[in-house]
CSV table of C-alpha atoms in Angstrom, one decimal:
chain,number,residue,atom,x,y,z
C,37,MET,CA,-46.7,-83.3,137.4
C,38,GLY,CA,-44.3,-82.9,140.3
C,39,LEU,CA,-40.9,-81.5,139.9
C,40,GLY,CA,-39.4,-84.9,140.6
C,41,GLU,CA,-41.0,-86.3,137.5
C,42,ASP,CA,-39.9,-83.2,135.6
C,43,ILE,CA,-36.2,-84.2,136.0
C,44,GLU,CA,-36.5,-87.1,133.6
C,45,ARG,CA,-38.5,-85.0,131.1
C,46,LEU,CA,-36.0,-82.1,131.3
C,47,LYS,CA,-33.1,-84.5,130.5
C,48,LYS,CA,-34.7,-85.1,127.2
C,49,VAL,CA,-34.5,-81.5,126.0
C,50,ASP,CA,-32.8,-81.7,122.6
C,51,GLY,CA,-30.8,-78.5,122.9
C,52,THR,CA,-32.1,-76.8,119.8
C,53,SER,CA,-33.3,-73.8,121.8
C,54,LYS,CA,-31.3,-72.2,124.6
C,55,VAL,CA,-32.5,-72.4,128.2
C,56,LEU,CA,-32.3,-70.0,131.1
C,57,SER,CA,-31.8,-72.1,134.2
C,58,ILE,CA,-32.2,-70.3,137.6
C,59,TYR,CA,-31.6,-71.5,141.2
C,60,LEU,CA,-32.2,-68.9,143.9
C,61,ASN,CA,-32.0,-69.3,147.7
C,62,THR,CA,-35.1,-67.5,149.1
C,63,ALA,CA,-34.8,-68.7,152.7
C,64,PRO,CA,-36.2,-66.1,155.1
C,65,GLU,CA,-32.9,-65.7,156.9
C,66,LYS,CA,-31.4,-64.6,153.6
C,67,ARG,CA,-34.0,-61.8,153.5
C,68,ASN,CA,-34.2,-60.6,149.9
C,69,GLN,CA,-30.7,-61.2,148.8
C,70,TRP,CA,-32.0,-63.4,145.9
C,71,GLU,CA,-33.3,-60.3,144.1
C,72,THR,CA,-29.8,-58.8,144.1
C,73,VAL,CA,-28.4,-62.1,142.8
C,74,LEU,CA,-30.9,-62.2,140.0
C,75,ARG,CA,-30.2,-58.6,138.9
C,76,ASN,CA,-26.4,-59.2,139.0
C,77,GLU,CA,-26.6,-62.4,137.0
C,78,LYS,CA,-28.8,-60.7,134.5
C,79,LYS,CA,-26.3,-57.9,134.0
C,80,LYS,CA,-23.5,-60.5,133.4
C,81,LEU,CA,-25.4,-62.4,130.8
C,82,LEU,CA,-26.4,-59.2,129.0
C,83,GLN,CA,-22.8,-58.5,128.4
C,84,GLY,CA,-22.7,-61.3,125.9
C,85,ASP,CA,-24.6,-62.2,122.8
C,86,GLU,CA,-28.4,-62.8,122.3
C,87,LYS,CA,-29.3,-59.9,124.5
C,88,ALA,CA,-32.9,-59.6,123.3
C,89,ASP,CA,-33.7,-63.2,124.1
C,90,ILE,CA,-31.9,-63.1,127.5
C,91,GLU,CA,-33.7,-59.8,128.5
C,92,ARG,CA,-37.1,-61.4,127.4
C,93,LEU,CA,-36.5,-64.6,129.4
C,94,PHE,CA,-35.5,-62.7,132.6
C,95,THR,CA,-38.5,-60.4,132.3
C,96,HIS,CA,-40.8,-63.4,132.0
C,97,VAL,CA,-39.3,-65.1,135.1
C,98,GLU,CA,-39.3,-61.9,137.1
C,99,LYS,CA,-43.0,-61.3,136.4
C,100,ALA,CA,-43.9,-65.0,137.2
C,101,ILE,CA,-42.1,-64.7,140.6
C,102,ALA,CA,-43.8,-61.4,141.4
C,103,ASN,CA,-47.2,-62.9,140.7
C,104,LYS,CA,-46.6,-65.7,143.2
C,105,ARG,CA,-44.4,-63.9,145.7
C,106,THR,CA,-46.6,-64.9,148.6
C,107,ASP,CA,-45.9,-68.6,147.8
C,108,LEU,CA,-42.1,-68.2,148.3
C,109,LEU,CA,-40.5,-71.0,150.4
C,110,ARG,CA,-36.8,-71.6,150.7
C,111,SER,CA,-35.8,-71.7,147.0
C,112,ILE,CA,-36.8,-70.9,143.4
C,113,VAL,CA,-36.0,-73.2,140.5
C,114,ALA,CA,-36.9,-72.1,137.0
C,115,PHE,CA,-36.2,-73.3,133.4
C,116,VAL,CA,-37.4,-71.2,130.5
C,117,SER,CA,-36.4,-71.6,126.8
C,118,VAL,CA,-36.2,-69.1,124.0
C,119,ASP,CA,-38.8,-71.0,121.9
C,120,GLY,CA,-41.3,-71.3,124.8
C,121,SER,CA,-41.2,-75.0,124.9
C,122,LEU,CA,-40.0,-74.9,128.5
C,123,ASP,CA,-41.6,-72.7,131.1
C,124,GLU,CA,-41.0,-74.1,134.5
C,125,LEU,CA,-41.2,-72.2,137.8
C,126,ARG,CA,-41.1,-74.1,141.2
C,127,PHE,CA,-40.9,-73.0,144.8
C,128,LEU,CA,-39.2,-75.6,146.9
C,129,GLN,CA,-38.9,-76.1,150.7
C,130,LEU,CA,-35.3,-77.2,150.1
C,131,ASP,CA,-32.2,-75.0,150.0
C,132,VAL,CA,-30.2,-74.4,146.8
C,133,THR,CA,-27.1,-72.5,145.9
C,134,ASN,CA,-27.7,-69.3,143.8
C,135,GLU,CA,-26.9,-70.1,140.2
C,136,VAL,CA,-28.0,-68.8,136.9
C,137,SER,CA,-27.0,-70.1,133.4
C,138,TYR,CA,-27.9,-69.8,129.8
C,139,GLN,CA,-27.1,-72.9,127.9
C,140,PRO,CA,-28.5,-75.2,125.2
C,141,LYS,CA,-29.9,-77.6,127.8
C,142,PRO,CA,-31.3,-77.1,131.3
C,143,ASN,CA,-28.8,-77.1,134.2
C,144,LEU,CA,-30.1,-80.0,136.3
C,145,ASN,CA,-27.0,-80.5,138.5
C,146,GLN,CA,-28.6,-79.2,141.7
C,147,LEU,CA,-31.9,-80.9,141.1
C,148,GLU,CA,-30.2,-84.3,140.7
C,149,VAL,CA,-28.3,-83.8,144.0
C,150,LEU,CA,-31.5,-82.8,145.8
C,151,ASP,CA,-33.2,-85.9,144.4
C,152,GLN,CA,-30.5,-88.0,146.0
C,153,GLN,CA,-30.4,-86.1,149.3
C,154,PHE,CA,-34.2,-86.0,149.8
C,155,PRO,CA,-35.6,-89.4,148.8
C,156,ARG,CA,-39.2,-90.1,147.9
C,157,THR,CA,-41.1,-90.0,151.1
C,158,GLY,CA,-44.5,-91.1,152.3
C,159,ILE,CA,-45.9,-88.8,155.0
C,160,VAL,CA,-48.9,-90.1,156.9
C,161,LEU,CA,-51.1,-87.8,158.9
C,162,THR,CA,-53.2,-89.7,161.4
C,163,HIS,CA,-56.5,-88.4,162.9
C,164,LEU,CA,-59.1,-90.1,165.0
C,165,ASP,CA,-61.2,-91.5,162.1
C,166,SER,CA,-59.3,-90.4,159.0
C,167,ALA,CA,-55.9,-90.3,157.5
C,168,THR,CA,-54.1,-88.4,154.8
C,169,VAL,CA,-51.1,-89.8,152.9
C,170,LEU,CA,-48.8,-87.4,151.0
C,171,ASP,CA,-46.4,-88.8,148.3
C,172,VAL,CA,-43.5,-86.4,148.5
C,173,ARG,CA,-40.4,-86.0,146.3
C,174,LEU,CA,-37.9,-83.1,146.3
C,175,GLY,CA,-39.9,-81.4,149.1
C,176,GLU,CA,-43.0,-81.3,146.8
C,177,VAL,CA,-46.3,-83.1,147.2
C,178,GLU,CA,-46.8,-85.1,144.1
C,179,ALA,CA,-50.0,-86.8,145.2
C,180,THR,CA,-52.5,-86.8,148.1
C,181,HIS,CA,-54.5,-89.8,149.2
C,182,ASP,CA,-57.3,-89.4,151.8
C,183,TYR,CA,-58.8,-92.2,153.8
C,184,GLU,CA,-61.8,-92.3,156.1
C,185,LEU,CA,-62.9,-94.8,158.6
C,186,ASP,CA,-66.2,-96.6,158.1
C,187,LEU,CA,-67.1,-97.5,161.6
C,188,ASP,CA,-69.8,-100.0,160.6
C,189,THR,CA,-67.4,-102.2,158.6
C,190,GLY,CA,-64.2,-101.2,160.4
C,191,GLU,CA,-62.5,-100.6,157.0
C,192,TRP,CA,-60.6,-97.6,155.8
C,193,ARG,CA,-62.0,-96.3,152.5
C,194,ARG,CA,-60.4,-93.9,150.1
C,195,TYR,CA,-62.3,-90.8,149.1
C,196,GLN,CA,-61.7,-87.7,147.0
C,197,GLY,CA,-62.7,-84.2,147.9
C,198,GLY,CA,-64.5,-83.4,151.1
C,199,SER,CA,-65.5,-86.2,153.5
C,200,GLY,CA,-69.0,-87.5,153.1
C,201,ARG,CA,-69.5,-88.1,156.8
C,202,SER,CA,-72.2,-86.0,158.3
C,203,SER,CA,-71.4,-84.2,161.5
C,204,ALA,CA,-72.7,-85.6,164.8
C,205,SER,CA,-76.0,-84.0,165.7
C,206,SER,CA,-75.0,-83.6,169.4
C,207,ASN,CA,-72.0,-83.6,171.6
C,208,THR,CA,-73.2,-86.8,173.1
C,209,GLN,CA,-73.3,-88.5,169.7
C,210,SER,CA,-69.8,-87.2,169.0
C,211,ASP,CA,-68.5,-88.5,172.3
C,212,GLU,CA,-70.1,-91.9,171.7
C,213,TYR,CA,-68.5,-92.1,168.3
C,214,GLN,CA,-65.1,-91.2,169.5
C,215,ASN,CA,-65.3,-93.8,172.2
C,216,ARG,CA,-66.2,-96.5,169.7
C,217,VAL,CA,-63.2,-95.5,167.6
C,218,ALA,CA,-60.9,-95.5,170.5
C,219,GLU,CA,-62.1,-98.9,171.7
C,220,GLN,CA,-61.2,-100.5,168.4
C,221,ALA,CA,-58.3,-98.3,167.4
C,222,ASP,CA,-55.8,-101.2,167.3
C,223,ARG,CA,-57.8,-103.1,164.7
C,224,PHE,CA,-58.6,-100.0,162.7
C,225,TYR,CA,-55.0,-98.9,162.5
C,226,ARG,CA,-53.9,-102.4,161.5
C,227,ASN,CA,-56.2,-102.1,158.5
C,228,LEU,CA,-54.8,-98.6,157.7
C,229,ALA,CA,-51.3,-100.0,157.9
C,230,GLN,CA,-52.0,-102.5,155.2
C,231,GLU,CA,-53.1,-99.6,152.9
C,232,VAL,CA,-49.9,-97.7,153.7
C,233,GLU,CA,-47.8,-100.7,153.0
C,234,LYS,CA,-49.5,-101.2,149.6
C,235,MET,CA,-48.7,-97.6,148.7
C,236,ASN,CA,-45.1,-97.9,150.0
C,237,ARG,CA,-44.5,-100.9,147.6
C,238,SER,CA,-46.3,-99.3,144.6
C,239,LEU,CA,-44.7,-95.8,144.9
C,240,GLY,CA,-41.3,-96.9,145.9
C,241,TRP,CA,-40.9,-94.7,149.0
C,242,GLU,CA,-37.5,-94.7,150.6
C,243,GLN,CA,-38.8,-93.5,153.9
C,244,ILE,CA,-42.1,-93.1,155.8
C,245,ILE,CA,-42.8,-90.3,158.3
C,246,LEU,CA,-45.9,-90.3,160.6
C,247,LEU,CA,-47.5,-87.2,162.1
C,248,GLY,CA,-50.4,-87.2,164.6
C,249,GLU,CA,-51.4,-87.2,168.2
C,250,ARG,CA,-49.3,-89.6,170.2
C,251,SER,CA,-51.9,-92.4,170.6
C,252,GLN,CA,-52.9,-92.5,167.0
C,253,ALA,CA,-49.4,-92.2,165.5
C,254,ASN,CA,-48.2,-94.9,167.9
C,255,PHE,CA,-51.0,-97.3,166.9
C,256,LEU,CA,-50.0,-96.9,163.3
C,257,GLU,CA,-46.3,-97.1,164.0
C,258,ASN,CA,-46.7,-100.5,165.8
C,259,ALA,CA,-49.0,-101.8,163.0
C,260,LEU,CA,-46.6,-101.1,160.1
C,261,THR,CA,-44.2,-103.7,158.9
C,262,THR,CA,-41.9,-101.0,157.5
C,263,LYS,CA,-40.8,-98.9,160.4
C,264,PRO,CA,-41.1,-95.2,160.0
C,265,ARG,CA,-37.9,-93.1,159.8
C,266,GLN,CA,-39.6,-90.5,162.1
C,267,VAL,CA,-42.7,-90.1,164.2
C,268,ILE,CA,-43.8,-86.6,165.0
C,269,HIS,CA,-46.4,-86.3,167.8
C,270,LYS,CA,-48.3,-83.2,166.5
C,271,ASN,CA,-51.9,-82.7,165.3
C,272,LEU,CA,-51.5,-81.0,162.0
C,273,SER,CA,-55.0,-81.9,160.7
C,274,HIS,CA,-55.9,-78.3,159.9
C,275,SER,CA,-52.5,-77.4,158.5
C,276,SER,CA,-51.7,-76.6,154.9
C,277,GLN,CA,-49.4,-78.9,152.9
C,278,GLN,CA,-46.7,-76.3,153.0
C,279,GLN,CA,-46.9,-76.1,156.8
C,280,ILE,CA,-46.7,-79.9,157.0
C,281,LEU,CA,-43.6,-80.0,154.7
C,282,LYS,CA,-41.9,-77.3,156.9
C,283,GLN,CA,-42.5,-79.5,159.9
C,284,VAL,CA,-41.0,-82.6,158.3
C,285,PHE,CA,-38.1,-81.0,156.3
């Protein structure tokens, strides 16, 4: 479940067990200031009641962050409850304001603002004979959809996991294949555009962003009924999801 869907679930917390809510700005230009913020906020809360529970929750979050430190992006958002029913830790590619609170319910103010500022987005990565569609909300990938071109039928088919297409046995075959795709690219990308439009309607995207080499991205842009908010002419076919999100956001 992506963090976007978690907002609705977190709103339903009944308040019977207190929740430690943490927002930390971990942007590289801030260096490690977030660690100082976390220590200082911990000291402030320990001056009040429920010291044992507060200490335990902070220790839990600190260990969880340490275990995933290499995954740090631009922010940390965490919600943990005294009774253990909530244990959420997310690294986002979006900026937040440092804020720590200990209340009966999760502090969702910043998440709700981000949800409005960064609408649900469809990111389409175009390649010569394949495409990847990312369903993104709050700077997180909630779902990935992979498509591969069947040159015999001219149709795009969805697949899961690694591609089933065998590699060309020679450079000549590979060149011939690429030429066949290039010759029929317009029709191929019209078919792909229909798949993207279906997803746009079913998932309720508020914007579409295309990434790919100029010719392929332009083919798809022209074929789409819904015009993309942005077209980025870069081949990111071998990039990680986090690298792609950094490029877009």
